[in-house]
Amino acid sequence: MADRKAVSEKKKNPKTKVLIALVFLVLFCAAVVLHAKWDKLSPDNLPETILQTTTAKEEFSDKISGTAVQEKNIIDTGSGIYYISDTSILQLDYNGNKNFSSQHSYTSPVIKSSQNYAIAFGLGSEKFRVISPSYNVYNGTQGTSIIDCDINSKGTYCVMSDNTGYLSVLSVYDKDNSFIYSYSFNNCYGISCTINENGTMAAVGTVNTIDGALVSKVYILDFNSDSPSAVTEYNDEMIYEVKFIDDQNVAAITDSRVSVIDSSSSKETSYSFDSKFLASYDLSFEEGIVLALSQSDDGRNCRIVVLDTNGKEVNSFNTEYSVYSMDYKNSVIAILSDNMLYKYSNYGNSLGSWEIGHDAKSVSIINNKTAYILGVSELRKILLD
């Protein structure tokens, strides 16, 4: 396999303008903030009675040390909340008690988690941290520039980075930080990586230009094989993220579609955006995918689309709103727009709306009555009564 061969000479300028542009696009997608107030839902999809907007009741808040946060940098672990700012990593239990707190020096920090394990890193840095359920921390170094990481509930994790002689290298480690597997790419740049719950497979989203045309690919990698078990190609599409949404199916988000790939059969199911703009999305493990698709590039008039883990449409409904953060859990969809939080069932029924303040960046809904709002200045737990 060409991707597996050693390169005979040093690659020229591995951090090219193409890579910089691609990473910028991924960050831009993850930080889409569109400002428009939404106040009306399609009568064909919602019940006649719309719950009255109220001010969310705040149960506690935790002041953030730092000046910036990014969407998706808050994660529900099943026993509490991890979040990362530009200076700190913290884990709180559901009562607001601080279980873990650590300073970091990452530029463009990212945190990912599965149950109680977490992995934190900085885009473009060499350093990462793995945090165990007992809050032991492993400080790792990988390659010359980390692009993405992922971790499963057993503590097996993967790191995608640049490396000498290759454009990108995926490295996989077990919960004891022992090396398991690697796969090297010498003709494309890694953008996103994901590992399955069994710790037996990974998927990598890559991108490159061929004769001036953009080509994205998703590689399905079995740790017992030297060659990919499947490679899916997308021409003239920019890939944003790949993620196992159950132990078999991989969701790939591009600027034009959602593609769900069966890792055992290589069968692909696609949902096209039909020239709509992707305003926001969320990938929920073992539940599915929720999309906010805008009619125009100003982000207004979003259609909310719910897909199952096989990539098939469950439901969709229209709004007049813009969306800049979403969370999908327990058949409930939480949406941030301007200074409002909106909650829906996955069948489009309105479950209420709440005023939440002006600096909200991301939402994590815990159950039907509780949500966490990550803002620039603080993390807040609010009650959705």
mmCIF file of C-alpha atoms in Angstrom:
data_model
loop_
_atom_site.group_PDB
_atom_site.id
_atom_site.type_symbol
_atom_site.label_atom_id
_atom_site.label_comp_id
_atom_site.label_asym_id
_atom_site.label_seq_id
_atom_site.Cartn_x
_atom_site.Cartn_y
_atom_site.Cartn_z
ATOM 1 C CA MET A 1 0.000 0.000 0.000
ATOM 2 C CA ALA A 2 1.480 3.341 -1.008
ATOM 3 C CA ASP A 3 0.356 5.042 2.193
ATOM 4 C CA ARG A 4 2.252 2.468 4.202
ATOM 5 C CA LYS A 5 5.629 2.837 2.458
ATOM 6 C CA ALA A 6 8.464 4.859 3.868
ATOM 7 C CA VAL A 7 9.204 8.051 1.990
ATOM 8 C CA SER A 8 12.661 8.043 0.435
ATOM 9 C CA GLU A 9 13.241 11.730 0.857
ATOM 10 C CA LYS A 10 12.027 14.403 3.175
ATOM 11 C CA LYS A 11 8.757 15.968 2.139
ATOM 12 C CA LYS A 12 9.018 19.582 1.132
ATOM 13 C CA ASN A 13 7.070 22.032 3.291
ATOM 14 C CA PRO A 14 4.704 19.535 4.987
ATOM 15 C CA LYS A 15 2.868 22.406 6.671
ATOM 16 C CA THR A 16 1.743 23.997 3.455
ATOM 17 C CA LYS A 17 -0.795 26.701 2.917
ATOM 18 C CA VAL A 18 -3.250 23.963 1.991
ATOM 19 C CA LEU A 19 -3.016 22.395 5.446
ATOM 20 C CA ILE A 20 -3.301 25.766 7.171
ATOM 21 C CA ALA A 21 -6.392 26.581 5.141
ATOM 22 C CA LEU A 22 -7.964 23.209 5.856
ATOM 23 C CA VAL A 23 -7.399 23.394 9.600
ATOM 24 C CA PHE A 24 -8.824 26.919 9.548
ATOM 25 C CA LEU A 25 -11.926 25.651 7.791
ATOM 26 C CA VAL A 26 -12.422 22.916 10.374
ATOM 27 C CA LEU A 27 -12.059 25.403 13.234
ATOM 28 C CA PHE A 28 -14.364 27.819 11.488
ATOM 29 C CA CYS A 29 -17.013 25.137 11.066
ATOM 30 C CA ALA A 30 -16.741 24.180 14.745
ATOM 31 C CA ALA A 31 -17.088 27.834 15.834
ATOM 32 C CA VAL A 32 -19.954 28.996 13.611
ATOM 33 C CA VAL A 33 -21.766 31.769 15.485
ATOM 34 C CA LEU A 34 -24.724 33.187 13.636
ATOM 35 C CA HIS A 35 -26.728 36.022 15.202
ATOM 36 C CA ALA A 36 -30.462 36.022 14.587
ATOM 37 C CA LYS A 37 -33.417 35.676 16.956
ATOM 38 C CA TRP A 38 -35.845 32.838 16.299
ATOM 39 C CA ASP A 39 -39.403 32.943 17.479
ATOM 40 C CA LYS A 40 -41.684 30.871 15.296
ATOM 41 C CA LEU A 41 -41.871 27.229 14.274
ATOM 42 C CA SER A 42 -43.542 25.490 11.353
ATOM 43 C CA PRO A 43 -47.177 24.701 12.302
ATOM 44 C CA ASP A 44 -47.034 21.538 10.221
ATOM 45 C CA ASN A 45 -44.386 20.040 12.444
ATOM 46 C CA LEU A 46 -45.135 21.398 15.914
ATOM 47 C CA PRO A 47 -48.115 21.248 18.299
ATOM 48 C CA GLU A 48 -50.463 24.207 18.420
ATOM 49 C CA THR A 49 -49.410 25.210 21.919
ATOM 50 C CA ILE A 50 -45.894 26.665 22.119
ATOM 51 C CA LEU A 51 -44.415 26.881 25.601
ATOM 52 C CA GLN A 52 -43.874 30.437 26.807
ATOM 53 C CA THR A 53 -40.321 31.734 26.935
ATOM 54 C CA THR A 54 -38.968 32.056 30.479
ATOM 55 C CA THR A 55 -35.675 33.032 32.054
ATOM 56 C CA ALA A 56 -33.641 29.941 32.894
ATOM 57 C CA LYS A 57 -33.200 29.272 36.601
ATOM 58 C CA GLU A 58 -29.523 29.090 37.436
ATOM 59 C CA GLU A 59 -28.547 26.441 39.984
ATOM 60 C CA PHE A 60 -24.820 27.182 40.103
ATOM 61 C CA SER A 61 -22.066 28.798 38.078
ATOM 62 C CA ASP A 62 -18.338 28.234 37.861
ATOM 63 C CA LYS A 63 -16.186 31.187 36.864
ATOM 64 C CA ILE A 64 -13.816 30.422 34.000
ATOM 65 C CA SER A 65 -10.159 31.375 34.233
ATOM 66 C CA GLY A 66 -9.406 32.594 30.749
ATOM 67 C CA THR A 67 -10.791 34.765 27.994
ATOM 68 C CA ALA A 68 -12.094 32.357 25.355
ATOM 69 C CA VAL A 69 -13.962 29.091 24.921
ATOM 70 C CA GLN A 70 -14.985 27.185 21.814
ATOM 71 C CA GLU A 71 -18.135 25.305 20.904
ATOM 72 C CA LYS A 72 -17.988 21.574 21.785
ATOM 73 C CA ASN A 73 -15.402 22.159 24.527
ATOM 74 C CA ILE A 74 -17.933 20.960 27.090
ATOM 75 C CA ILE A 75 -18.658 17.227 27.428
ATOM 76 C CA ASP A 76 -21.045 15.175 29.557
ATOM 77 C CA THR A 77 -19.167 12.095 30.793
ATOM 78 C CA GLY A 78 -22.131 10.328 32.392
ATOM 79 C CA SER A 79 -20.979 11.277 35.891
ATOM 80 C CA GLY A 80 -20.164 14.930 35.411
ATOM 81 C CA ILE A 81 -18.958 17.629 33.039
ATOM 82 C CA TYR A 82 -15.516 18.189 31.507
ATOM 83 C CA TYR A 83 -14.768 21.541 29.966
ATOM 84 C CA ILE A 84 -11.705 23.366 28.731
ATOM 85 C CA SER A 85 -11.011 27.080 28.381
ATOM 86 C CA ASP A 86 -7.934 28.745 26.929
ATOM 87 C CA THR A 87 -6.088 28.219 30.242
ATOM 88 C CA SER A 88 -7.748 25.418 32.252
ATOM 89 C CA ILE A 89 -9.179 21.876 32.168
ATOM 90 C CA LEU A 90 -11.906 21.125 34.722
ATOM 91 C CA GLN A 91 -14.281 18.334 35.674
ATOM 92 C CA LEU A 92 -17.340 18.988 37.809
ATOM 93 C CA ASP A 93 -19.862 16.531 39.167
ATOM 94 C CA TYR A 94 -23.533 17.257 38.539
ATOM 95 C CA ASN A 95 -23.776 19.186 41.822
ATOM 96 C CA GLY A 96 -21.032 21.562 40.770
ATOM 97 C CA ASN A 97 -18.296 20.078 42.946
ATOM 98 C CA LYS A 98 -14.874 20.330 41.313
ATOM 99 C CA ASN A 99 -13.294 16.880 40.955
ATOM 100 C CA PHE A 100 -10.392 17.866 38.726
ATOM 101 C CA SER A 101 -8.691 21.104 37.791
ATOM 102 C CA SER A 102 -5.486 21.671 35.860
ATOM 103 C CA GLN A 103 -3.836 24.538 34.030
ATOM 104 C CA HIS A 104 -2.638 24.112 30.447
ATOM 105 C CA SER A 105 -0.748 26.156 27.873
ATOM 106 C CA TYR A 106 -2.375 24.813 24.686
ATOM 107 C CA THR A 107 -3.118 27.088 21.770
ATOM 108 C CA SER A 108 -6.587 26.329 20.336
ATOM 109 C CA PRO A 109 -7.410 23.794 23.103
ATOM 110 C CA VAL A 110 -9.772 20.868 22.496
ATOM 111 C CA ILE A 111 -11.142 18.230 24.878
ATOM 112 C CA LYS A 112 -12.846 14.937 24.021
ATOM 113 C CA SER A 113 -14.284 12.344 26.358
ATOM 114 C CA SER A 114 -16.063 9.010 26.532
ATOM 115 C CA GLN A 115 -17.649 8.311 29.893
ATOM 116 C CA ASN A 116 -15.014 9.208 32.498
ATOM 117 C CA TYR A 117 -11.915 9.178 30.280
ATOM 118 C CA ALA A 118 -10.846 12.419 28.633
ATOM 119 C CA ILE A 119 -8.132 13.527 26.242
ATOM 120 C CA ALA A 120 -7.104 17.173 25.922
ATOM 121 C CA PHE A 121 -4.767 18.705 23.366
ATOM 122 C CA GLY A 122 -3.962 21.861 21.474
ATOM 123 C CA LEU A 123 -4.362 22.066 17.722
ATOM 124 C CA GLY A 124 -0.901 22.397 16.226
ATOM 125 C CA SER A 125 0.934 21.544 19.458
ATOM 126 C CA GLU A 126 2.990 18.430 20.286
ATOM 127 C CA LYS A 127 1.421 17.813 23.708
ATOM 128 C CA PHE A 128 -1.688 16.010 24.887
ATOM 129 C CA ARG A 129 -3.106 14.793 28.197
ATOM 130 C CA VAL A 130 -5.098 11.684 29.025
ATOM 131 C CA ILE A 131 -7.199 11.895 32.198
ATOM 132 C CA SER A 132 -8.372 8.620 33.754
ATOM 133 C CA PRO A 133 -11.529 8.014 35.851
ATOM 134 C CA SER A 134 -9.378 8.371 38.980
ATOM 135 C CA TYR A 135 -8.068 11.683 37.576
ATOM 136 C CA ASN A 136 -4.560 10.427 37.034
ATOM 137 C CA VAL A 137 -2.981 12.366 34.187
ATOM 138 C CA TYR A 138 -0.693 11.067 31.476
ATOM 139 C CA ASN A 139 1.223 13.781 29.592
ATOM 140 C CA GLY A 140 2.120 12.659 26.097
ATOM 141 C CA THR A 141 4.067 14.049 23.145
ATOM 142 C CA GLN A 142 3.238 13.117 19.568
ATOM 143 C CA GLY A 143 4.752 14.109 16.244
ATOM 144 C CA THR A 144 5.326 17.754 15.430
ATOM 145 C CA SER A 145 1.743 19.015 15.256
ATOM 146 C CA ILE A 146 -1.402 17.352 16.617
ATOM 147 C CA ILE A 147 -4.458 17.652 14.375
ATOM 148 C CA ASP A 148 -7.004 15.547 16.281
ATOM 149 C CA CYS A 149 -7.452 12.922 19.018
ATOM 150 C CA ASP A 150 -10.185 10.584 20.223
ATOM 151 C CA ILE A 151 -10.696 8.271 23.211
ATOM 152 C CA ASN A 152 -13.177 5.504 24.014
ATOM 153 C CA SER A 153 -14.802 4.427 27.274
ATOM 154 C CA LYS A 154 -12.102 1.804 27.907
ATOM 155 C CA GLY A 155 -9.320 4.385 27.712
ATOM 156 C CA THR A 156 -7.959 3.349 24.297
ATOM 157 C CA TYR A 157 -7.098 6.474 22.339
ATOM 158 C CA CYS A 158 -5.740 7.659 19.008
ATOM 159 C CA VAL A 159 -3.680 10.713 18.061
ATOM 160 C CA MET A 160 -3.462 12.169 14.557
ATOM 161 C CA SER A 161 -0.349 14.267 13.941
ATOM 162 C CA ASP A 162 2.251 15.407 11.456
ATOM 163 C CA ASN A 163 5.429 13.374 11.491
ATOM 164 C CA THR A 164 8.826 13.472 9.840
ATOM 165 C CA GLY A 165 8.625 11.905 6.385
ATOM 166 C CA TYR A 166 4.807 11.726 6.272
ATOM 167 C CA LEU A 167 2.000 14.214 5.900
ATOM 168 C CA SER A 168 0.012 12.578 8.727
ATOM 169 C CA VAL A 169 0.325 9.631 11.102
ATOM 170 C CA LEU A 170 -2.375 7.999 13.227
ATOM 171 C CA SER A 171 -1.045 6.431 16.443
ATOM 172 C CA VAL A 172 -3.138 4.282 18.799
ATOM 173 C CA TYR A 173 -2.484 3.493 22.485
ATOM 174 C CA ASP A 174 -4.211 1.453 25.187
ATOM 175 C CA LYS A 175 -5.336 2.719 28.604
ATOM 176 C CA ASP A 176 -1.831 2.058 29.971
ATOM 177 C CA ASN A 177 -0.422 4.319 27.228
ATOM 178 C CA SER A 178 1.260 1.390 25.487
ATOM 179 C CA PHE A 179 1.537 1.571 21.701
ATOM 180 C CA ILE A 180 -0.957 -0.600 19.738
ATOM 181 C CA TYR A 181 -1.006 0.505 16.103
ATOM 182 C CA SER A 182 -0.053 3.196 13.622
ATOM 183 C CA TYR A 183 -0.921 4.077 10.049
ATOM 184 C CA SER A 184 0.980 6.637 7.968
ATOM 185 C CA PHE A 185 -0.321 8.838 5.157
ATOM 186 C CA ASN A 186 2.140 10.155 2.610
ATOM 187 C CA ASN A 187 -0.296 11.588 0.063
ATOM 188 C CA CYS A 188 -3.002 13.300 2.125
ATOM 189 C CA TYR A 189 -3.501 15.327 5.288
ATOM 190 C CA GLY A 190 -5.393 13.922 8.269
ATOM 191 C CA ILE A 191 -8.240 16.174 9.412
ATOM 192 C CA SER A 192 -10.224 14.089 11.907
ATOM 193 C CA CYS A 193 -9.878 10.722 13.655
ATOM 194 C CA THR A 194 -12.157 8.475 15.709
ATOM 195 C CA ILE A 195 -11.840 5.143 17.528
ATOM 196 C CA ASN A 196 -14.563 2.564 18.154
ATOM 197 C CA GLU A 197 -15.722 1.402 21.579
ATOM 198 C CA ASN A 198 -14.134 -2.030 21.201
ATOM 199 C CA GLY A 199 -10.728 -0.482 20.540
ATOM 200 C CA THR A 200 -10.297 -2.556 17.384
ATOM 201 C CA MET A 201 -10.839 -0.012 14.613
ATOM 202 C CA ALA A 202 -10.312 3.651 13.784
ATOM 203 C CA ALA A 203 -11.521 5.942 11.034
ATOM 204 C CA VAL A 204 -9.607 8.891 9.606
ATOM 205 C CA GLY A 205 -10.882 11.741 7.477
ATOM 206 C CA THR A 206 -8.262 13.139 5.087
ATOM 207 C CA VAL A 207 -8.026 15.815 2.420
ATOM 208 C CA ASN A 208 -5.740 16.798 -0.426
ATOM 209 C CA THR A 209 -5.800 18.548 -3.776
ATOM 210 C CA ILE A 210 -5.315 16.619 -7.014
ATOM 211 C CA ASP A 211 -4.793 18.718 -10.157
ATOM 212 C CA GLY A 212 -6.270 21.664 -8.299
ATOM 213 C CA ALA A 213 -9.421 19.781 -7.216
ATOM 214 C CA LEU A 214 -10.274 19.065 -3.596
ATOM 215 C CA VAL A 215 -10.497 15.357 -2.696
ATOM 216 C CA SER A 216 -11.548 14.091 0.727
ATOM 217 C CA LYS A 217 -11.364 10.465 1.850
ATOM 218 C CA VAL A 218 -12.440 8.385 4.842
ATOM 219 C CA TYR A 219 -10.176 5.476 5.739
ATOM 220 C CA ILE A 220 -11.534 2.628 7.874
ATOM 221 C CA LEU A 221 -8.572 1.022 9.671
ATOM 222 C CA ASP A 222 -8.632 -2.400 11.315
ATOM 223 C CA PHE A 223 -5.847 -2.736 13.886
ATOM 224 C CA ASN A 224 -5.254 -6.346 12.773
ATOM 225 C CA SER A 225 -4.509 -5.345 9.184
ATOM 226 C CA ASP A 226 -1.798 -3.341 7.445
ATOM 227 C CA SER A 227 -4.229 -2.121 4.776
ATOM 228 C CA PRO A 228 -7.436 -0.099 5.145
ATOM 229 C CA SER A 229 -10.582 -2.210 5.211
ATOM 230 C CA ALA A 230 -12.406 0.530 3.271
ATOM 231 C CA VAL A 231 -11.673 3.898 1.648
ATOM 232 C CA THR A 232 -14.551 6.203 0.700
ATOM 233 C CA GLU A 233 -13.840 9.187 -1.566
ATOM 234 C CA TYR A 234 -15.625 12.548 -1.833
ATOM 235 C CA ASN A 235 -14.743 14.797 -4.758
ATOM 236 C CA ASP A 236 -14.974 18.581 -4.383
ATOM 237 C CA GLU A 237 -16.105 18.213 -0.770
ATOM 238 C CA MET A 238 -14.429 19.417 2.399
ATOM 239 C CA ILE A 239 -14.561 16.900 5.242
ATOM 240 C CA TYR A 240 -15.115 18.334 8.721
ATOM 241 C CA GLU A 241 -15.348 15.398 11.109
ATOM 242 C CA VAL A 242 -15.513 11.611 11.313
ATOM 243 C CA LYS A 243 -17.003 9.842 14.318
ATOM 244 C CA PHE A 244 -18.093 6.342 15.299
ATOM 245 C CA ILE A 245 -21.742 6.812 16.262
ATOM 246 C CA ASP A 246 -22.047 3.182 17.287
ATOM 247 C CA ASP A 247 -19.452 0.424 17.312
ATOM 248 C CA GLN A 248 -19.994 -0.316 13.624
ATOM 249 C CA ASN A 249 -21.074 2.858 11.835
ATOM 250 C CA VAL A 250 -18.874 5.868 11.111
ATOM 251 C CA ALA A 251 -20.453 9.247 10.398
ATOM 252 C CA ALA A 252 -18.541 11.599 8.100
ATOM 253 C CA ILE A 253 -19.596 15.255 7.990
ATOM 254 C CA THR A 254 -18.654 17.216 4.866
ATOM 255 C CA ASP A 255 -19.744 20.611 3.601
ATOM 256 C CA SER A 256 -22.285 18.890 1.312
ATOM 257 C CA ARG A 257 -23.594 15.812 3.112
ATOM 258 C CA VAL A 258 -23.585 13.386 5.987
ATOM 259 C CA SER A 259 -22.215 10.008 5.017
ATOM 260 C CA VAL A 260 -22.642 6.980 7.295
ATOM 261 C CA ILE A 261 -20.242 4.134 6.489
ATOM 262 C CA ASP A 262 -20.778 0.586 7.743
ATOM 263 C CA SER A 263 -17.271 -0.466 8.822
ATOM 264 C CA SER A 264 -18.061 -4.168 8.360
ATOM 265 C CA SER A 265 -19.541 -4.022 4.852
ATOM 266 C CA SER A 266 -18.258 -0.655 3.543
ATOM 267 C CA LYS A 267 -21.859 0.201 2.602
ATOM 268 C CA GLU A 268 -22.442 3.955 2.549
ATOM 269 C CA THR A 269 -25.673 5.855 3.225
ATOM 270 C CA SER A 270 -25.633 9.567 2.359
ATOM 271 C CA TYR A 271 -27.899 12.448 3.305
ATOM 272 C CA SER A 272 -27.345 15.421 0.967
ATOM 273 C CA PHE A 273 -27.668 19.011 2.169
ATOM 274 C CA ASP A 274 -29.192 19.933 -1.235
ATOM 275 C CA SER A 275 -27.300 23.220 -1.509
ATOM 276 C CA LYS A 276 -28.260 24.257 2.022
ATOM 277 C CA PHE A 277 -25.606 25.539 4.425
ATOM 278 C CA LEU A 278 -24.568 23.536 7.467
ATOM 279 C CA ALA A 279 -25.037 25.896 10.426
ATOM 280 C CA SER A 280 -24.447 23.382 13.237
ATOM 281 C CA TYR A 281 -24.656 19.671 14.038
ATOM 282 C CA ASP A 282 -24.206 17.088 16.779
ATOM 283 C CA LEU A 283 -23.242 13.414 16.679
ATOM 284 C CA SER A 284 -24.828 11.394 19.492
ATOM 285 C CA PHE A 285 -23.414 7.953 20.235
ATOM 286 C CA GLU A 286 -25.984 5.169 19.708
ATOM 287 C CA GLU A 287 -28.683 7.772 19.045
ATOM 288 C CA GLY A 288 -27.867 9.439 15.767
ATOM 289 C CA ILE A 289 -27.181 12.786 14.147
ATOM 290 C CA VAL A 290 -28.922 16.142 14.263
ATOM 291 C CA LEU A 291 -28.282 18.847 11.655
ATOM 292 C CA ALA A 292 -29.206 22.511 11.344
ATOM 293 C CA LEU A 293 -29.338 23.372 7.629
ATOM 294 C CA SER A 294 -29.806 26.985 6.618
ATOM 295 C CA GLN A 295 -31.512 28.193 3.460
ATOM 296 C CA SER A 296 -28.835 30.880 3.036
ATOM 297 C CA ASP A 297 -25.301 31.624 4.175
ATOM 298 C CA ASP A 298 -26.578 34.118 6.785
ATOM 299 C CA GLY A 299 -27.646 31.097 8.837
ATOM 300 C CA ARG A 300 -31.350 31.931 9.110
ATOM 301 C CA ASN A 301 -34.310 29.676 8.370
ATOM 302 C CA CYS A 302 -32.701 26.492 9.637
ATOM 303 C CA ARG A 303 -34.274 23.136 8.938
ATOM 304 C CA ILE A 304 -33.576 20.693 11.751
ATOM 305 C CA VAL A 305 -32.923 17.162 10.455
ATOM 306 C CA VAL A 306 -32.646 14.046 12.639
ATOM 307 C CA LEU A 307 -30.870 10.934 11.279
ATOM 308 C CA ASP A 308 -30.493 7.543 12.945
ATOM 309 C CA THR A 309 -27.145 5.750 13.356
ATOM 310 C CA ASN A 310 -27.594 4.203 9.900
ATOM 311 C CA GLY A 311 -27.872 7.639 8.291
ATOM 312 C CA LYS A 312 -31.609 7.399 7.564
ATOM 313 C CA GLU A 313 -33.901 10.359 8.218
ATOM 314 C CA VAL A 314 -36.055 10.043 11.324
ATOM 315 C CA ASN A 315 -37.701 13.447 11.173
ATOM 316 C CA SER A 316 -37.215 17.056 10.094
ATOM 317 C CA PHE A 317 -38.907 20.379 10.786
ATOM 318 C CA ASN A 318 -38.490 23.994 9.721
ATOM 319 C CA THR A 319 -37.635 27.031 11.834
ATOM 320 C CA GLU A 320 -37.001 30.693 11.103
ATOM 321 C CA TYR A 321 -33.993 30.733 13.387
ATOM 322 C CA SER A 322 -30.224 30.616 13.227
ATOM 323 C CA VAL A 323 -28.383 27.936 15.204
ATOM 324 C CA TYR A 324 -24.843 28.045 16.556
ATOM 325 C CA SER A 325 -24.692 25.126 18.995
ATOM 326 C CA MET A 326 -26.640 21.874 19.388
ATOM 327 C CA ASP A 327 -26.736 18.882 21.704
ATOM 328 C CA TYR A 328 -28.707 15.688 21.028
ATOM 329 C CA LYS A 329 -29.314 13.249 23.849
ATOM 330 C CA ASN A 330 -32.090 10.978 25.136
ATOM 331 C CA SER A 331 -34.291 11.907 22.135
ATOM 332 C CA VAL A 332 -34.064 15.585 23.108
ATOM 333 C CA ILE A 333 -32.469 18.328 20.992
ATOM 334 C CA ALA A 334 -31.077 21.447 22.672
ATOM 335 C CA ILE A 335 -30.331 24.444 20.462
ATOM 336 C CA LEU A 336 -28.614 27.760 21.160
ATOM 337 C CA SER A 337 -29.538 30.821 19.144
ATOM 338 C CA ASP A 338 -28.596 34.351 20.176
ATOM 339 C CA ASN A 339 -29.377 34.561 23.926
ATOM 340 C CA MET A 340 -31.920 31.732 23.885
ATOM 341 C CA LEU A 341 -31.984 28.000 24.578
ATOM 342 C CA TYR A 342 -34.658 26.005 22.731
ATOM 343 C CA LYS A 343 -35.538 22.405 23.496
ATOM 344 C CA TYR A 344 -37.340 19.950 21.193
ATOM 345 C CA SER A 345 -38.161 16.305 20.995
ATOM 346 C CA ASN A 346 -36.557 14.502 18.065
ATOM 347 C CA TYR A 347 -40.018 14.593 16.437
ATOM 348 C CA GLY A 348 -40.078 18.386 16.440
ATOM 349 C CA ASN A 349 -42.319 19.053 19.424
ATOM 350 C CA SER A 350 -41.378 22.210 21.306
ATOM 351 C CA LEU A 351 -40.448 21.475 24.917
ATOM 352 C CA GLY A 352 -39.773 25.070 25.929
ATOM 353 C CA SER A 353 -37.498 28.058 25.460
ATOM 354 C CA TRP A 354 -35.362 29.981 27.957
ATOM 355 C CA GLU A 355 -33.349 33.187 28.079
ATOM 356 C CA ILE A 356 -29.759 32.277 28.985
ATOM 357 C CA GLY A 357 -27.620 35.418 28.584
ATOM 358 C CA HIS A 358 -25.405 36.763 25.833
ATOM 359 C CA ASP A 359 -22.043 35.001 26.124
ATOM 360 C CA ALA A 360 -23.208 31.381 25.659
ATOM 361 C CA LYS A 361 -21.026 29.357 23.286
ATOM 362 C CA SER A 362 -22.077 25.736 23.793
ATOM 363 C CA VAL A 363 -24.794 23.638 25.429
ATOM 364 C CA SER A 364 -24.795 20.180 27.012
ATOM 365 C CA ILE A 365 -28.190 18.837 27.995
ATOM 366 C CA ILE A 366 -28.131 16.263 30.804
ATOM 367 C CA ASN A 367 -31.815 15.330 31.032
ATOM 368 C CA ASN A 368 -35.228 16.862 30.394
ATOM 369 C CA LYS A 369 -34.806 19.322 33.267
ATOM 370 C CA THR A 370 -31.086 20.164 33.329
ATOM 371 C CA ALA A 371 -28.581 21.757 30.961
ATOM 372 C CA TYR A 372 -25.092 23.203 31.192
ATOM 373 C CA ILE A 373 -24.199 26.374 29.302
ATOM 374 C CA LEU A 374 -20.556 27.099 28.515
ATOM 375 C CA GLY A 375 -19.911 30.804 28.107
ATOM 376 C CA VAL A 376 -16.865 33.017 27.827
ATOM 377 C CA SER A 377 -16.983 34.004 31.498
ATOM 378 C CA GLU A 378 -18.518 30.974 33.249
ATOM 379 C CA LEU A 379 -20.047 27.530 33.111
ATOM 380 C CA ARG A 380 -23.644 27.542 34.340
ATOM 381 C CA LYS A 381 -26.010 24.764 35.330
ATOM 382 C CA ILE A 382 -29.590 25.767 34.582
ATOM 383 C CA LEU A 383 -32.906 24.142 35.397
ATOM 384 C CA LEU A 384 -35.429 23.837 32.578
ATOM 385 C CA ASP A 385 -38.645 23.880 34.600
#
